[in-house]
Tab-separated table of C-alpha atoms in Angstrom:
chain	number	residue	atom	x	y	z
A	19	MET	CA	-156.238	38.388	113.905
A	20	LYS	CA	-152.503	37.666	113.560
A	21	PRO	CA	-151.767	34.147	114.983
A	22	ASN	CA	-149.329	35.513	117.536
A	23	SER	CA	-151.193	38.351	118.325
A	24	ASP	CA	-152.435	39.298	122.155
A	25	VAL	CA	-155.959	38.858	123.164
A	26	LYS	CA	-157.774	40.627	126.036
A	27	VAL	CA	-158.561	37.966	128.489
A	28	TRP	CA	-159.088	39.225	131.888
A	29	ASP	CA	-161.078	42.638	132.224
A	30	PRO	CA	-160.122	45.076	134.807
A	31	LEU	CA	-162.703	44.003	137.289
A	32	VAL	CA	-161.591	40.353	137.565
A	33	ARG	CA	-157.840	41.720	137.843
A	34	ILE	CA	-158.829	44.126	140.722
A	35	PHE	CA	-161.003	41.307	142.183
A	36	HIS	CA	-158.086	38.951	142.161
A	37	TRP	CA	-155.273	41.227	143.612
A	38	THR	CA	-157.582	42.845	146.051
A	39	LEU	CA	-158.668	39.437	147.087
A	40	VAL	CA	-154.969	38.249	147.294
A	41	SER	CA	-154.154	41.078	149.383
A	42	ALA	CA	-157.272	41.032	151.747
A	43	PHE	CA	-156.837	37.498	152.591
A	44	ALA	CA	-153.232	38.083	153.334
A	45	VAL	CA	-153.977	40.871	155.625
A	46	ALA	CA	-156.857	38.905	157.285
A	47	TRP	CA	-154.505	35.927	157.727
A	48	LEU	CA	-151.537	37.923	159.298
A	49	THR	CA	-153.719	40.033	161.632
A	50	GLU	CA	-156.005	36.946	162.997
A	51	ASP	CA	-155.046	37.359	166.526
A	52	GLU	CA	-153.146	40.724	166.744
A	53	LEU	CA	-155.477	43.346	164.999
A	54	MET	CA	-159.014	42.143	165.213
A	55	SER	CA	-160.662	45.188	163.703
A	56	VAL	CA	-158.003	45.086	160.622
A	57	HIS	CA	-158.860	41.450	160.437
A	58	ALA	CA	-162.475	42.234	160.442
A	59	TYR	CA	-162.536	45.033	157.901
A	60	ALA	CA	-160.376	42.722	155.543
A	61	GLY	CA	-163.019	40.083	155.880
A	62	TYR	CA	-165.816	42.740	155.201
A	63	LEU	CA	-163.744	43.787	152.120
A	64	ILE	CA	-163.585	39.975	151.033
A	65	ALA	CA	-167.334	39.713	151.585
A	66	GLY	CA	-168.009	42.852	149.401
A	67	PHE	CA	-165.810	41.646	146.600
A	68	LEU	CA	-167.138	38.285	146.580
A	69	ALA	CA	-170.768	39.476	146.123
A	70	VAL	CA	-169.140	41.822	143.245
A	71	ARG	CA	-167.725	38.677	141.629
A	72	MET	CA	-170.665	36.472	141.858
A	73	ILE	CA	-172.795	39.064	140.080
A	74	TRP	CA	-169.874	39.555	137.414
A	75	GLY	CA	-169.878	35.882	137.015
A	76	LEU	CA	-173.333	36.037	135.550
A	77	ILE	CA	-173.303	39.216	133.819
A	78	GLY	CA	-169.667	40.028	133.090
A	79	THR	CA	-167.290	39.851	130.021
A	80	ARG	CA	-166.852	36.367	128.324
A	81	TYR	CA	-163.918	34.982	130.317
A	82	ALA	CA	-165.244	36.392	133.550
A	83	ARG	CA	-168.506	34.457	133.189
A	84	PHE	CA	-169.086	31.299	135.075
A	85	SER	CA	-170.457	29.781	132.157
A	86	ASP	CA	-167.202	30.249	130.052
A	87	PHE	CA	-164.944	28.242	132.601
A	88	ILE	CA	-167.256	25.948	134.830
A	89	LYS	CA	-167.080	22.491	133.387
A	90	PRO	CA	-168.765	19.255	134.250
A	91	PRO	CA	-166.547	16.868	136.617
A	92	ALA	CA	-165.890	14.485	133.808
A	93	VAL	CA	-164.282	17.344	131.759
A	94	VAL	CA	-162.093	18.484	134.829
A	95	ILE	CA	-160.976	14.702	135.215
A	96	ALA	CA	-160.006	14.357	131.823
A	97	TYR	CA	-158.208	17.718	131.692
A	98	LEU	CA	-156.308	16.475	134.852
A	99	LYS	CA	-155.509	13.066	133.415
A	100	ASP	CA	-153.994	14.990	130.188
A	101	LEU	CA	-152.090	17.430	132.669
A	102	VAL	CA	-150.520	14.142	134.308
A	103	ARG	CA	-149.477	13.130	130.826
A	104	LEU	CA	-148.039	16.657	130.514
A	105	LYS	CA	-150.430	17.472	127.588
A	106	PRO	CA	-153.096	19.264	128.617
A	107	LYS	CA	-154.926	21.329	125.826
A	108	ARG	CA	-154.451	25.230	126.300
A	109	THR	CA	-157.288	27.249	126.912
A	110	LEU	CA	-157.593	31.124	126.345
A	111	GLY	CA	-159.511	31.528	129.623
A	112	HIS	CA	-159.490	29.203	132.576
A	113	ASN	CA	-158.866	25.644	131.872
A	114	PRO	CA	-161.142	23.187	133.379
A	115	ALA	CA	-159.111	22.519	136.580
A	116	GLY	CA	-158.675	26.356	137.069
A	117	GLY	CA	-162.480	26.562	136.775
A	118	ALA	CA	-162.995	24.237	139.460
A	119	MET	CA	-160.241	25.768	141.533
A	120	ILE	CA	-162.195	28.989	141.399
A	121	LEU	CA	-165.382	27.545	142.498
A	122	ALA	CA	-163.573	25.677	145.392
A	123	LEU	CA	-161.893	29.244	146.399
A	124	LEU	CA	-165.276	31.073	146.148
A	125	LEU	CA	-166.957	28.692	148.473
A	126	MET	CA	-164.203	28.218	150.963
A	127	LEU	CA	-163.776	32.033	151.039
A	128	THR	CA	-167.572	32.577	151.578
A	129	LEU	CA	-167.839	30.100	154.153
A	130	THR	CA	-164.712	31.497	155.749
A	131	VAL	CA	-166.251	35.013	155.646
A	132	ILE	CA	-169.854	33.876	156.979
A	133	SER	CA	-168.298	31.804	159.970
A	134	GLY	CA	-166.048	34.947	160.578
A	135	MET	CA	-168.933	37.093	160.780
A	136	LEU	CA	-170.973	34.680	162.915
A	137	THR	CA	-167.851	34.212	165.333
A	138	TYR	CA	-167.636	38.080	165.432
A	139	GLY	CA	-171.342	38.341	166.243
A	140	ALA	CA	-171.260	35.723	168.956
A	141	GLU	CA	-168.853	37.790	170.669
A	142	GLY	CA	-171.118	40.695	170.398
A	143	MET	CA	-169.560	42.636	167.472
A	144	GLY	CA	-170.198	43.221	163.923
A	145	PRO	CA	-173.304	43.231	161.987
A	146	LEU	CA	-174.668	39.704	163.137
A	147	THR	CA	-174.627	40.603	166.761
A	148	GLY	CA	-178.593	40.521	166.708
A	149	PHE	CA	-178.806	37.006	165.654
A	150	PHE	CA	-177.209	35.790	169.221
A	151	SER	CA	-178.593	36.161	172.661
A	152	HIS	CA	-176.996	38.874	174.809
A	153	GLN	CA	-174.724	36.471	176.392
A	154	ALA	CA	-171.182	37.174	176.055
A	155	SER	CA	-169.334	34.825	173.694
A	156	PHE	CA	-172.228	32.586	173.135
A	157	GLY	CA	-170.832	29.724	170.595
A	158	SER	CA	-167.980	31.809	169.663
A	159	GLU	CA	-165.453	29.327	170.482
A	160	LEU	CA	-166.781	26.652	168.301
A	161	LEU	CA	-167.656	29.184	165.507
A	162	GLU	CA	-163.905	30.303	165.941
A	163	GLU	CA	-162.792	26.826	165.086
A	164	VAL	CA	-165.092	26.442	162.036
A	165	HIS	CA	-163.613	29.658	160.869
A	166	GLU	CA	-160.173	28.734	161.157
A	167	PHE	CA	-160.833	25.484	159.508
A	168	PHE	CA	-162.163	27.193	156.400
A	169	ALA	CA	-159.306	29.812	156.481
A	170	HIS	CA	-156.885	26.928	156.759
A	171	VAL	CA	-158.467	24.763	153.746
A	172	THR	CA	-158.690	28.153	151.759
A	173	LEU	CA	-154.962	28.937	152.444
A	174	ILE	CA	-154.210	25.103	151.152
A	175	LEU	CA	-156.364	25.813	148.041
A	176	VAL	CA	-154.247	28.966	147.574
A	177	PHE	CA	-151.233	27.074	147.587
A	178	VAL	CA	-152.638	24.338	145.065
A	179	HIS	CA	-153.882	27.206	142.946
A	180	LEU	CA	-150.168	28.707	142.630
A	181	GLY	CA	-149.019	25.427	142.045
A	182	GLY	CA	-151.439	25.037	139.211
A	183	VAL	CA	-150.384	28.366	137.903
A	184	ALA	CA	-146.733	27.455	137.691
A	185	VAL	CA	-147.417	24.196	135.971
A	186	GLY	CA	-149.875	25.765	133.282
A	187	SER	CA	-147.201	28.633	132.841
A	188	LEU	CA	-144.469	26.111	132.341
A	189	LEU	CA	-146.410	23.543	130.120
A	190	HIS	CA	-148.031	26.385	127.890
A	191	ARG	CA	-144.791	28.604	127.981
A	192	GLU	CA	-147.034	31.590	129.132
A	193	ASN	CA	-146.728	33.885	132.058
A	194	LEU	CA	-150.131	33.488	133.521
A	195	VAL	CA	-149.267	35.975	136.644
A	196	GLN	CA	-148.276	38.700	134.137
A	197	ALA	CA	-151.427	37.893	132.338
A	198	MET	CA	-153.703	38.506	135.455
A	199	PHE	CA	-151.719	42.017	135.667
A	200	THR	CA	-152.061	42.867	131.868
A	201	GLY	CA	-155.049	41.141	131.066
A	202	ARG	CA	-153.776	39.676	127.955
A	203	LYS	CA	-152.602	36.547	126.891
A	204	ALA	CA	-151.081	35.195	123.460
A	205	ASN	CA	-153.550	34.023	120.973
């Protein structure tokens, strides 16, 4: 392979997952109080895509697999120290901090979806309605607070992720956003 050739890194499923998740989370965030049915369907879409991504993280292509980018905490911390020194090692797939961020985002999105479905069920709607007594809005206010907490933490993580993408793009002189559209990075 030539030294400056492009390498296929992100497969179509990873890219579709990423941009669908971005869109669905934005829709869910923007419709939370005004268009509850749209909000709920965006949440269901996120839930479905999370399930597919969990499976793809186990059986997918090289750079999609969790085994490629989940690193021990010591490796993540060492990478972050190098990042502070502005000398992080470039990786073809996700760097150790990016891998940790993916885990954090997947966890927060999962907790957001579960708490949202529980909230919806407590209000007598959605697939989890049967888990609650027939009393209207049983525990829904507390569940809604929990759901909003996880959604806010997710949004914070999104902004940290965007900052990491910007820093990584600048330090390594590569357009990581473009790579998530094309699936290719310079070798």
